[in-house]
Amino acid sequence: MQSSLKKSLYLGLAALSFAGVAAVSTTASAKSYATAGAYKTLTTDATKRNVEATGSNALYTKPGTVKGAKVVASKATMAKLASSKKSADYFRAYGVKTTNRGSVYYRVVTMDGKYRGYVYGGKSDTAFAGGIKSAETTTKATMPTNTTVYFKTPGKTNVTWTAPKNTQYKASKMVTDTTPFAADKLTITDAATKTREGSLYYYVKDATNPSVSGWIYSGAVTTDASGVYNQATDVQVNFVATDGTTVKTTTLTKLTANNATNTAKGDTAANAKGTAVGFDAKGQATTPWGTALLKGTGYEYNADTASNQAALLGAKTGDTISLTVTKGAQAVQSISAYYQDGVNNPVKLSSKAPSSDADLVYQVTFPNLTAAFAGANGANYTAADLQNFLTTNKADTLNSVDYAKNAAGEIVKTTDSSALGVDGKTVQSESNKVQVYHTVYTLTSGVAGTYTTNGTASAFYNTAKEVKGSASTTQNTGNVSVFG
């Protein structure tokens, strides 16, 4: 019986010991969470609460150490927002909670509203730290010399704002369409650049319609009052190609109303939107007028076509009409290649044998290409257009003919190819061996111009490198001779 009692006591103690160990283990593994105090709304000047992420802390649905907190934006995402070049990725801080451990978490939202949550902000609820820091979303800019401007292209884009977009939380448009205010004189009173994008904005005041006053992109205003579109007196014109592309836009200004019977131009200047002005519009929009405006585009305008006559005669102030233009005939350009060392005058590279042995370095083999350098007659081309054409067609390097130099460094002809040595690089002269060379020219730049019938483009191969040995044979796989 004693043996049985001892055994029972032993098993009982063992069970109690196991339970005690289990209890200790459970207590040790339980996660300890912080608790957050009451939420407080930040009441300081809102514009002073613009912040940016530092990338050191994530964004949570609750203070990060509180039970149930979930990740809204990971630490990696916050790092991307920290280095972003977009104002939309700034934050506005608007609330705060402090945990029982003294950690401060700020309630923040990105300027575009995409991310919202709590981020660790240090140990003080009066200074930003930890995962966020104060941000200057705009930087003071120099005022322009001329502060009187007008809307450059009145419409629904590039309107005025309470602040440059996304530099303040919930920045809003002062007006959704500037068309009714096209003739208003605006005064620039402030200038700033968006810190991240670097774009320049002006604050403009509209004395005629004060509600329009606000921040506007600097490229959306002009000092040229003559180009301002006034719906009461003007008609906007789009030159449209046959494929529907708008080639150019202009304005017929200060039009005169048709006479009372709408059969001819009257004597009264238009002063209200919707006034019939077709006869004056037709008189202004002549073929020479359109030709001058389209110079360099490669398109041609004919005022006398039926469609253009109809569009002009039916015009009313405030309208936008379309006038049809056609692309000019294809004009093929030959290309002249030049070498200039930066000191001497340009030397034209040629495939013809020179009169002097010393100029053999400038005799090159031009390749035939599979395409011509061509565009619409009258259209402008840039230096880059020419350079890209030659590079694409693998004509960005040219090889000179072979020539030989004697011991004195003088260029001599190699007329007898059988005299070449076994190594293919030397030729035996009367007194000594001379070395065979060729020069490789590399394209550096082109010259801008206009496509015209029988026109010539200029390309410069300003990098020249003399190479020992014979030039490789030029592969003339194309059938277009573009070099002249």
Tab-separated table of C-alpha atoms in Angstrom:
chain	number	residue	atom	x	y	z
A	1	MET	CA	0.000	0.000	0.000
A	2	GLN	CA	2.837	2.340	0.835
A	3	SER	CA	4.425	1.510	-2.494
A	4	SER	CA	1.168	2.365	-4.245
A	5	LEU	CA	0.837	5.628	-2.293
A	6	LYS	CA	4.385	6.659	-3.143
A	7	LYS	CA	3.763	5.932	-6.799
A	8	SER	CA	0.577	8.050	-6.785
A	9	LEU	CA	2.336	10.949	-5.075
A	10	TYR	CA	5.170	10.750	-7.596
A	11	LEU	CA	2.830	10.843	-10.554
A	12	GLY	CA	0.835	13.679	-8.979
A	13	LEU	CA	3.931	15.807	-8.417
A	14	ALA	CA	5.129	15.131	-11.940
A	15	ALA	CA	1.790	16.251	-13.330
A	16	LEU	CA	1.874	19.436	-11.256
A	17	SER	CA	5.422	20.159	-12.397
A	18	PHE	CA	4.446	19.744	-16.057
A	19	ALA	CA	1.445	22.039	-15.626
A	20	GLY	CA	3.625	24.665	-13.965
A	21	VAL	CA	6.181	24.555	-16.789
A	22	ALA	CA	3.395	24.818	-19.373
A	23	ALA	CA	1.936	27.854	-17.606
A	24	VAL	CA	5.311	29.615	-17.539
A	25	SER	CA	5.893	28.783	-21.219
A	26	THR	CA	2.495	30.167	-22.229
A	27	THR	CA	3.065	33.410	-20.314
A	28	ALA	CA	6.497	33.872	-21.896
A	29	SER	CA	5.240	33.388	-25.492
A	30	ALA	CA	2.272	35.775	-25.211
A	31	LYS	CA	3.003	38.955	-27.231
A	32	SER	CA	2.958	42.139	-25.254
A	33	TYR	CA	1.058	44.939	-27.046
A	34	ALA	CA	1.040	48.638	-26.353
A	35	THR	CA	-2.163	50.549	-25.802
A	36	ALA	CA	-2.948	53.841	-27.501
A	37	GLY	CA	-4.318	56.936	-25.839
A	38	ALA	CA	-7.129	59.102	-27.103
A	39	TYR	CA	-7.034	60.446	-30.660
A	40	LYS	CA	-6.240	64.155	-30.943
A	41	THR	CA	-6.847	66.270	-34.015
A	42	LEU	CA	-3.952	68.508	-34.982
A	43	THR	CA	-5.073	72.124	-35.038
A	44	THR	CA	-1.951	73.996	-36.109
A	45	ASP	CA	-1.801	75.703	-39.534
A	46	ALA	CA	-2.551	72.944	-42.048
A	47	THR	CA	0.084	74.189	-44.493
A	48	LYS	CA	2.691	73.653	-41.755
A	49	ARG	CA	1.726	69.995	-41.439
A	50	ASN	CA	2.957	68.861	-44.848
A	51	VAL	CA	5.363	65.975	-44.328
A	52	GLU	CA	7.238	63.365	-46.317
A	53	ALA	CA	8.163	59.793	-45.477
A	54	THR	CA	11.700	59.035	-44.354
A	55	GLY	CA	11.464	55.367	-45.306
A	56	SER	CA	12.395	54.167	-41.828
A	57	ASN	CA	8.902	53.081	-40.735
A	58	ALA	CA	5.835	51.481	-42.269
A	59	LEU	CA	2.300	52.904	-42.337
A	60	TYR	CA	-0.371	51.083	-40.286
A	61	THR	CA	-4.140	51.075	-39.781
A	62	LYS	CA	-3.466	51.715	-36.063
A	63	PRO	CA	-0.351	52.717	-34.141
A	64	GLY	CA	2.079	49.973	-35.160
A	65	THR	CA	2.609	48.436	-31.706
A	66	VAL	CA	-1.117	48.231	-30.871
A	67	LYS	CA	-2.895	44.905	-31.191
A	68	GLY	CA	-4.638	44.508	-34.547
A	69	ALA	CA	-2.496	47.014	-36.434
A	70	LYS	CA	-2.205	46.083	-40.099
A	71	VAL	CA	0.270	47.325	-42.686
A	72	VAL	CA	-1.107	49.912	-45.125
A	73	ALA	CA	2.244	50.688	-46.766
A	74	SER	CA	5.342	48.640	-46.042
A	75	LYS	CA	8.666	50.131	-45.072
A	76	ALA	CA	9.846	49.514	-48.659
A	77	THR	CA	6.809	51.348	-50.060
A	78	MET	CA	7.392	54.252	-47.685
A	79	ALA	CA	10.997	54.394	-48.889
A	80	LYS	CA	9.735	54.732	-52.484
A	81	LEU	CA	7.373	57.522	-51.444
A	82	ALA	CA	10.307	59.192	-49.673
A	83	SER	CA	12.393	59.319	-52.870
A	84	SER	CA	9.449	60.053	-55.182
A	85	LYS	CA	9.596	62.952	-57.642
A	86	LYS	CA	5.815	63.430	-57.465
A	87	SER	CA	4.066	65.928	-55.192
A	88	ALA	CA	1.185	63.441	-54.913
A	89	ASP	CA	3.401	61.327	-52.652
A	90	TYR	CA	3.766	63.977	-49.935
A	91	PHE	CA	1.658	63.477	-46.787
A	92	ARG	CA	-0.540	65.749	-44.676
A	93	ALA	CA	-0.510	65.027	-40.907
A	94	TYR	CA	-3.888	65.657	-39.279
A	95	GLY	CA	-4.137	63.573	-36.084
A	96	VAL	CA	-2.037	61.897	-33.383
A	97	LYS	CA	-2.131	59.108	-30.819
A	98	THR	CA	0.419	58.383	-28.087
A	99	THR	CA	0.929	54.858	-26.696
A	100	ASN	CA	1.438	53.956	-23.038
A	101	ARG	CA	5.118	53.504	-23.910
A	102	GLY	CA	5.480	57.115	-24.955
A	103	SER	CA	5.605	56.469	-28.723
A	104	VAL	CA	3.817	59.016	-30.890
A	105	TYR	CA	1.964	57.931	-34.012
A	106	TYR	CA	0.714	60.527	-36.478
A	107	ARG	CA	-2.345	60.040	-38.612
A	108	VAL	CA	-1.365	60.979	-42.176
A	109	VAL	CA	-2.691	60.852	-45.738
A	110	THR	CA	-0.936	61.285	-49.077
A	111	MET	CA	-1.837	64.371	-51.087
A	112	ASP	CA	-3.680	62.223	-53.639
A	113	GLY	CA	-5.465	60.239	-50.910
A	114	LYS	CA	-3.996	56.896	-51.982
A	115	TYR	CA	-2.379	56.039	-48.634
A	116	ARG	CA	-3.854	56.835	-45.204
A	117	GLY	CA	-2.862	55.543	-41.776
A	118	TYR	CA	-0.601	55.862	-38.736
A	119	VAL	CA	3.165	56.197	-38.861
A	120	TYR	CA	5.654	56.318	-36.010
A	121	GLY	CA	6.610	59.942	-35.384
A	122	GLY	CA	9.069	59.852	-32.503
A	123	LYS	CA	8.422	60.733	-28.870
A	124	SER	CA	6.896	64.207	-29.214
A	125	ASP	CA	3.472	65.213	-30.481
A	126	THR	CA	4.751	68.699	-31.345
A	127	ALA	CA	7.606	67.729	-33.681
A	128	PHE	CA	7.760	65.263	-36.558
A	129	ALA	CA	10.398	62.512	-36.327
A	130	GLY	CA	10.843	58.794	-36.956
A	131	GLY	CA	8.968	57.811	-40.110
A	132	ILE	CA	8.096	61.344	-41.265
A	133	LYS	CA	9.692	64.768	-41.456
A	134	SER	CA	8.486	68.251	-42.359
A	135	ALA	CA	8.361	69.044	-46.080
A	136	GLU	CA	8.347	72.234	-48.128
A	137	THR	CA	6.180	71.219	-51.079
A	138	THR	CA	6.919	74.440	-52.969
A	139	THR	CA	9.959	76.686	-53.224
A	140	LYS	CA	9.908	80.447	-53.683
A	141	ALA	CA	10.716	81.438	-57.266
A	142	THR	CA	11.849	84.638	-58.957
A	143	MET	CA	9.073	86.880	-60.199
A	144	PRO	CA	8.969	87.528	-63.964
A	145	THR	CA	9.803	90.977	-65.294
A	146	ASN	CA	6.423	91.342	-67.002
A	147	THR	CA	3.645	90.588	-64.535
A	148	THR	CA	0.673	91.296	-66.838
A	149	VAL	CA	-0.462	88.117	-68.587
A	150	TYR	CA	-3.440	86.413	-70.215
A	151	PHE	CA	-4.645	82.824	-70.498
A	152	LYS	CA	-2.576	81.342	-73.318
A	153	THR	CA	-5.070	78.708	-74.464
A	154	PRO	CA	-8.360	79.209	-72.613
A	155	GLY	CA	-10.185	75.984	-71.875
A	156	LYS	CA	-10.520	73.171	-69.347
A	157	THR	CA	-6.825	72.356	-68.996
A	158	ASN	CA	-4.268	74.359	-67.015
A	159	VAL	CA	-6.852	76.296	-65.006
A	160	THR	CA	-6.299	78.181	-61.727
A	161	TRP	CA	-5.982	76.345	-58.385
A	162	THR	CA	-6.068	77.153	-54.670
A	163	ALA	CA	-2.498	75.814	-54.637
A	164	PRO	CA	-0.340	74.080	-57.252
A	165	LYS	CA	-1.854	70.600	-57.583
A	166	ASN	CA	-0.865	68.158	-54.803
A	167	THR	CA	1.328	70.691	-52.973
A	168	GLN	CA	-1.480	71.069	-50.417
A	169	TYR	CA	-3.979	68.434	-49.345
A	170	LYS	CA	-7.259	68.799	-51.254
A	171	ALA	CA	-5.953	71.637	-53.439
A	172	SER	CA	-8.868	72.454	-55.717
A	173	LYS	CA	-9.626	74.256	-58.955
A	174	MET	CA	-10.797	77.865	-58.724
A	175	VAL	CA	-12.536	77.454	-62.082
A	176	THR	CA	-13.059	74.428	-64.319
A	177	ASP	CA	-12.980	76.314	-67.625
A	178	THR	CA	-11.148	79.576	-68.377
A	179	THR	CA	-12.843	80.113	-71.751
A	180	PRO	CA	-15.308	82.750	-70.458
A	181	PHE	CA	-12.363	84.725	-69.064
A	182	ALA	CA	-10.182	84.628	-72.166
A	183	ALA	CA	-9.930	88.396	-72.473
A	184	ASP	CA	-9.309	89.046	-68.750
A	185	LYS	CA	-6.068	90.765	-67.818
A	186	LEU	CA	-4.207	88.816	-65.100
A	187	THR	CA	-1.575	90.160	-62.697
A	188	ILE	CA	1.153	87.858	-61.347
A	189	THR	CA	1.649	88.497	-57.612
A	190	ASP	CA	3.682	85.436	-56.565
A	191	ALA	CA	5.840	82.691	-58.074
A	192	ALA	CA	6.817	79.235	-56.825
A	193	THR	CA	8.204	75.960	-58.112
A	194	LYS	CA	6.926	72.537	-57.108
A	195	THR	CA	9.845	71.204	-55.064
A	196	ARG	CA	9.754	67.680	-56.444
A	197	GLU	CA	8.779	68.279	-60.081
A	198	GLY	CA	10.534	71.638	-60.485
A	199	SER	CA	7.635	73.096	-62.528
A	200	LEU	CA	7.034	76.838	-62.217
A	201	TYR	CA	3.686	78.252	-61.079
A	202	TYR	CA	2.346	81.810	-60.808
A	203	TYR	CA	-0.336	83.228	-58.577
A	204	VAL	CA	-2.497	85.415	-60.794
A	205	LYS	CA	-5.126	87.923	-59.764
A	206	ASP	CA	-8.074	88.611	-62.037
A	207	ALA	CA	-9.427	92.077	-61.243
A	208	THR	CA	-12.382	91.611	-63.617
A	209	ASN	CA	-13.440	88.254	-62.126
A	210	PRO	CA	-11.767	87.851	-58.688
A	211	SER	CA	-13.142	84.322	-58.230
A	212	VAL	CA	-10.817	83.161	-61.019
A	213	SER	CA	-7.671	84.251	-59.141
A	214	GLY	CA	-5.351	81.404	-58.169
A	215	TRP	CA	-2.217	79.399	-58.944
A	216	ILE	CA	-1.597	78.433	-62.571
A	217	TYR	CA	1.189	76.667	-64.473
A	218	SER	CA	3.512	79.315	-65.927
A	219	GLY	CA	3.321	77.770	-69.407
A	220	ALA	CA	-0.437	78.364	-69.480
A	221	VAL	CA	-0.184	82.163	-69.529
A	222	THR	CA	1.217	84.587	-72.091
A	223	THR	CA	2.234	88.237	-72.166
A	224	ASP	CA	0.999	88.514	-75.763
A	225	ALA	CA	-2.479	90.009	-75.676
A	226	SER	CA	-2.819	89.692	-79.452
A	227	GLY	CA	-3.044	85.925	-79.269
A	228	VAL	CA	-5.723	85.855	-76.599
A	229	TYR	CA	-8.899	84.094	-77.717
A	230	ASN	CA	-12.037	86.115	-77.008
A	231	GLN	CA	-15.287	84.219	-77.545
A	232	ALA	CA	-17.159	87.426	-78.253
A	233	THR	CA	-14.950	88.567	-81.110
A	234	ASP	CA	-12.852	85.622	-82.315
A	235	VAL	CA	-13.016	82.264	-84.059
A	236	GLN	CA	-10.523	79.508	-83.273
A	237	VAL	CA	-9.128	77.608	-86.261
A	238	ASN	CA	-7.684	74.103	-86.396
A	239	PHE	CA	-5.722	73.108	-89.492
A	240	VAL	CA	-6.628	69.421	-89.840
A	241	ALA	CA	-4.962	66.837	-92.100
A	242	THR	CA	-6.982	64.304	-94.068
A	243	ASP	CA	-6.196	61.626	-91.459
A	244	GLY	CA	-7.744	63.757	-88.704
A	245	THR	CA	-4.480	65.023	-87.208
A	246	THR	CA	-4.516	68.640	-86.014
A	247	VAL	CA	-1.410	70.181	-87.574
A	248	LYS	CA	-1.666	73.686	-86.143
A	249	THR	CA	-4.104	75.919	-84.256
A	250	THR	CA	-4.580	79.672	-84.692
A	251	THR	CA	-7.192	82.368	-84.098
A	252	LEU	CA	-9.074	84.774	-86.341
A	253	THR	CA	-9.416	87.848	-84.141
A	254	LYS	CA	-11.561	90.987	-83.892
A	255	LEU	CA	-14.001	89.860	-86.542
A	256	THR	CA	-16.761	91.979	-88.031
A	257	ALA	CA	-20.330	90.743	-88.017
A	258	ASN	CA	-22.161	89.856	-91.227
A	259	ASN	CA	-24.695	92.401	-92.442
A	260	ALA	CA	-28.317	92.161	-91.363
A	261	THR	CA	-29.223	89.703	-94.110
A	262	ASN	CA	-26.046	87.591	-93.646
A	263	THR	CA	-25.074	88.102	-97.281
A	264	ALA	CA	-21.868	90.100	-96.871
A	265	LYS	CA	-19.501	91.602	-94.340
A	266	GLY	CA	-21.147	94.317	-92.276
A	267	ASP	CA	-19.735	97.418	-90.566
A	268	THR	CA	-20.205	96.427	-86.923
A	269	ALA	CA	-17.515	94.666	-84.906
A	270	ALA	CA	-18.693	91.460	-83.248
A	271	ASN	CA	-19.155	91.801	-79.486
A	272	ALA	CA	-21.107	88.725	-78.430
A	273	LYS	CA	-20.571	84.990	-78.632
A	274	GLY	CA	-22.498	83.374	-81.499
A	275	THR	CA	-22.319	86.348	-83.859
A	276	ALA	CA	-22.207	85.332	-87.547
A	277	VAL	CA	-18.832	86.509	-88.901
A	278	GLY	CA	-18.342	84.195	-91.883
A	279	PHE	CA	-17.659	86.813	-94.539
A	280	ASP	CA	-14.914	88.522	-92.511
A	281	ALA	CA	-13.481	85.089	-91.576
A	282	LYS	CA	-13.339	84.166	-95.259
A	283	GLY	CA	-11.642	87.467	-96.058
A	284	GLN	CA	-8.937	86.913	-93.413
A	285	ALA	CA	-8.257	83.191	-93.963
A	286	THR	CA	-6.711	83.452	-97.440
A	287	THR	CA	-4.337	80.929	-98.991
A	288	PRO	CA	-1.220	83.116	-98.372
A	289	TRP	CA	-2.342	83.586	-94.716
A	290	GLY	CA	-2.506	79.812	-94.200
A	291	THR	CA	0.711	79.145	-96.125
A	292	ALA	CA	2.652	81.485	-93.846
A	293	LEU	CA	1.238	79.860	-90.706
A	294	LEU	CA	2.013	76.332	-91.938
A	295	LYS	CA	5.606	77.075	-92.939
A	296	GLY	CA	7.873	74.255	-91.814
A	297	THR	CA	5.057	71.747	-91.219
A	298	GLY	CA	5.085	70.152	-94.683
A	299	TYR	CA	1.346	70.805	-95.113
A	300	GLU	CA	-0.420	72.999	-97.670
A	301	TYR	CA	-3.615	75.049	-97.311
A	302	ASN	CA	-6.019	76.064	-100.063
A	303	ALA	CA	-8.690	78.534	-98.996
A	304	ASP	CA	-10.743	77.943	-102.149
A	305	THR	CA	-11.736	74.300	-101.586
A	306	ALA	CA	-15.459	73.738	-101.061
A	307	SER	CA	-15.018	72.366	-97.516
A	308	ASN	CA	-12.859	75.278	-96.379
A	309	GLN	CA	-15.190	77.863	-97.936
A	310	ALA	CA	-18.152	76.280	-96.143
A	311	ALA	CA	-16.354	76.166	-92.781
A	312	LEU	CA	-15.346	79.826	-93.013
A	313	LEU	CA	-18.681	81.195	-94.221
A	314	GLY	CA	-20.530	79.364	-91.450
A	315	ALA	CA	-18.277	80.660	-88.662
A	316	LYS	CA	-19.698	82.355	-85.549
A	317	THR	CA	-17.731	84.010	-82.755
A	318	GLY	CA	-16.772	81.503	-80.075
A	319	ASP	CA	-16.691	78.678	-82.640
A	320	THR	CA	-13.792	76.359	-83.333
A	321	ILE	CA	-13.712	75.515	-87.039
A	322	SER	CA	-11.582	73.010	-88.945
A	323	LEU	CA	-9.817	73.869	-92.194
A	324	THR	CA	-8.466	70.980	-94.253
A	325	VAL	CA	-4.778	70.850	-95.182
A	326	THR	CA	-2.891	68.352	-97.331
A	327	LYS	CA	0.599	66.966	-96.962
A	328	GLY	CA	3.154	68.295	-99.442
A	329	ALA	CA	4.705	66.045	-102.099
A	330	GLN	CA	7.616	63.877	-101.014
A	331	ALA	CA	10.963	65.668	-101.327
A	332	VAL	CA	14.150	63.576	-101.417
A	333	GLN	CA	17.365	65.105	-100.090
A	334	SER	CA	20.893	64.194	-101.050
A	335	ILE	CA	23.419	64.342	-98.220
A	336	SER	CA	26.769	66.087	-98.259
A	337	ALA	CA	29.354	64.723	-95.832
A	338	TYR	CA	31.952	67.012	-94.294
A	339	TYR	CA	34.939	66.713	-92.024
A	340	GLN	CA	35.888	69.587	-89.744
A	341	ASP	CA	38.650	69.338	-87.175
A	342	GLY	CA	37.453	72.323	-85.173
A	343	VAL	CA	40.241	74.560	-86.523
A	344	ASN	CA	40.182	74.393	-90.294
A	345	ASN	CA	37.219	75.057	-92.576
A	346	PRO	CA	34.972	72.078	-93.319
A	347	VAL	CA	36.334	69.737	-95.983
A	348	LYS	CA	33.787	67.953	-98.134
A	349	LEU	CA	34.296	64.207	-98.233
A	350	SER	CA	34.062	62.877	-101.784
A	351	SER	CA	34.180	59.613	-103.650
A	352	LYS	CA	36.125	61.280	-106.470
A	353	ALA	CA	39.905	61.057	-106.676
A	354	PRO	CA	41.510	64.271	-105.371
A	355	SER	CA	44.007	66.387	-107.283
A	356	SER	CA	46.559	66.072	-104.494
A	357	ASP	CA	47.948	62.924	-102.864
A	358	ALA	CA	47.673	64.654	-99.489
A	359	ASP	CA	43.879	64.774	-99.934
A	360	LEU	CA	43.523	61.016	-100.306
A	361	VAL	CA	42.406	61.002	-96.679
A	362	TYR	CA	39.234	62.822	-97.805
A	363	GLN	CA	38.378	60.359	-100.563
A	364	VAL	CA	35.799	57.988	-99.098
A	365	THR	CA	33.604	55.158	-100.235
A	366	PHE	CA	29.945	56.026	-99.761
A	367	PRO	CA	27.482	53.198	-99.125
A	368	ASN	CA	24.219	52.802	-101.020
A	369	LEU	CA	21.269	52.721	-98.617
A	370	THR	CA	17.903	50.983	-98.780
A	371	ALA	CA	15.991	54.217	-98.042
A	372	ALA	CA	16.150	57.863	-99.040
A	373	PHE	CA	16.305	60.796	-96.688
A	374	ALA	CA	12.940	62.329	-97.536
A	375	GLY	CA	9.940	64.162	-96.123
A	376	ALA	CA	6.985	66.298	-97.104
A	377	ASN	CA	8.023	69.238	-99.242
A	378	GLY	CA	8.357	72.299	-97.020
A	379	ALA	CA	8.586	70.347	-93.749
A	380	ASN	CA	11.463	71.075	-91.403
A	381	TYR	CA	13.860	68.384	-90.241
A	382	THR	CA	16.142	68.617	-87.231
A	383	ALA	CA	19.830	67.846	-86.905
A	384	ALA	CA	18.807	64.811	-84.863
A	385	ASP	CA	16.511	63.594	-87.675
A	386	LEU	CA	19.437	63.511	-90.097
A	387	GLN	CA	21.787	61.922	-87.599
A	388	ASN	CA	19.236	59.258	-86.663
A	389	PHE	CA	18.624	58.457	-90.352
A	390	LEU	CA	22.329	57.866	-91.020
A	391	THR	CA	22.794	55.869	-87.819
A	392	THR	CA	19.751	53.667	-88.508
A	393	ASN	CA	21.018	52.992	-92.027
A	394	LYS	CA	24.500	52.151	-90.716
A	395	ALA	CA	26.084	55.093	-92.483
A	396	ASP	CA	27.432	56.662	-89.294
A	397	THR	CA	31.020	55.691	-90.192
A	398	LEU	CA	32.835	56.192	-93.480
A	399	ASN	CA	36.174	54.747	-94.599
A	400	SER	CA	38.652	56.571	-96.751
A	401	VAL	CA	40.522	54.870	-99.575
A	402	ASP	CA	43.845	53.262	-98.763
A	403	TYR	CA	46.890	55.516	-98.894
A	404	ALA	CA	50.529	55.077	-97.957
A	405	LYS	CA	52.919	57.161	-95.916
A	406	ASN	CA	56.687	57.190	-96.354
A	407	ALA	CA	59.247	57.432	-93.589
A	408	ALA	CA	58.818	61.218	-93.534
A	409	GLY	CA	55.069	60.866	-92.918
A	410	GLU	CA	54.161	62.075	-96.391
A	411	ILE	CA	51.201	60.528	-98.190
A	412	VAL	CA	52.084	58.748	-101.409
A	413	LYS	CA	49.893	56.911	-103.907
A	414	THR	CA	49.752	53.136	-103.951
A	415	THR	CA	48.956	52.636	-107.624
A	416	ASP	CA	50.561	49.210	-107.958
A	417	SER	CA	48.639	46.804	-105.736
A	418	SER	CA	51.052	43.988	-106.686
A	419	ALA	CA	53.775	45.864	-104.821
A	420	LEU	CA	52.081	45.209	-101.508
A	421	GLY	CA	54.131	43.103	-99.150
A	422	VAL	CA	53.191	39.676	-97.944
A	423	ASP	CA	51.685	41.160	-94.818
A	424	GLY	CA	49.269	43.243	-96.935
A	425	LYS	CA	50.237	46.379	-95.058
A	426	THR	CA	53.449	47.595	-96.610
A	427	VAL	CA	54.496	48.507	-100.106
A	428	GLN	CA	58.062	48.604	-101.364
A	429	SER	CA	59.185	52.011	-102.638
A	430	GLU	CA	62.481	52.830	-104.267
A	431	SER	CA	64.272	53.689	-101.055
A	432	ASN	CA	62.310	52.242	-98.181
A	433	LYS	CA	59.185	50.493	-97.053
A	434	VAL	CA	56.067	52.628	-96.612
A	435	GLN	CA	53.039	51.861	-94.434
A	436	VAL	CA	49.473	51.579	-95.758
A	437	TYR	CA	46.749	53.446	-93.822
A	438	HIS	CA	43.131	54.485	-94.086
A	439	THR	CA	41.035	56.978	-92.099
A	440	VAL	CA	37.749	56.165	-90.381
A	441	TYR	CA	35.270	59.059	-90.063
A	442	THR	CA	32.560	58.896	-87.379
A	443	LEU	CA	29.327	60.881	-87.580
A	444	THR	CA	29.115	63.650	-84.991
A	445	SER	CA	26.195	65.848	-85.996
A	446	GLY	CA	23.771	66.908	-88.662
A	447	VAL	CA	22.486	70.302	-89.713
A	448	ALA	CA	18.791	71.170	-89.481
A	449	GLY	CA	17.003	72.151	-92.676
A	450	THR	CA	13.852	71.949	-94.772
A	451	TYR	CA	12.814	69.195	-97.176
A	452	THR	CA	12.760	70.722	-100.646
A	453	THR	CA	12.853	69.313	-104.149
A	454	ASN	CA	16.511	68.745	-105.068
A	455	GLY	CA	17.543	69.968	-101.607
A	456	THR	CA	20.792	68.920	-99.921
A	457	ALA	CA	21.316	68.027	-96.275
A	458	SER	CA	24.642	68.420	-94.472
A	459	ALA	CA	26.193	65.871	-92.143
A	460	PHE	CA	29.428	66.293	-90.211
A	461	TYR	CA	31.809	63.432	-89.502
A	462	ASN	CA	34.018	65.368	-87.119
A	463	THR	CA	35.805	62.431	-85.547
A	464	ALA	CA	38.610	61.044	-87.715
A	465	LYS	CA	40.881	58.179	-86.742
A	466	GLU	CA	43.819	57.006	-88.841
A	467	VAL	CA	44.155	53.228	-88.854
A	468	LYS	CA	47.016	51.065	-90.092
A	469	GLY	CA	46.214	48.647	-92.895
A	470	SER	CA	43.641	48.492	-95.672
A	471	ALA	CA	40.053	49.574	-95.184
A	472	SER	CA	37.432	46.878	-95.186
A	473	THR	CA	35.354	46.760	-98.359
A	474	THR	CA	32.158	48.800	-98.108
A	475	GLN	CA	29.079	46.618	-98.516
A	476	ASN	CA	26.741	48.477	-100.902
A	477	THR	CA	23.695	46.339	-100.235
A	478	GLY	CA	21.170	49.111	-100.881
A	479	ASN	CA	20.153	50.803	-104.100
A	480	VAL	CA	19.693	54.441	-103.027
A	481	SER	CA	22.611	56.829	-103.426
A	482	VAL	CA	21.946	59.522	-100.828
A	483	PHE	CA	25.424	61.047	-100.752
A	484	GLY	CA	26.194	63.853	-103.148
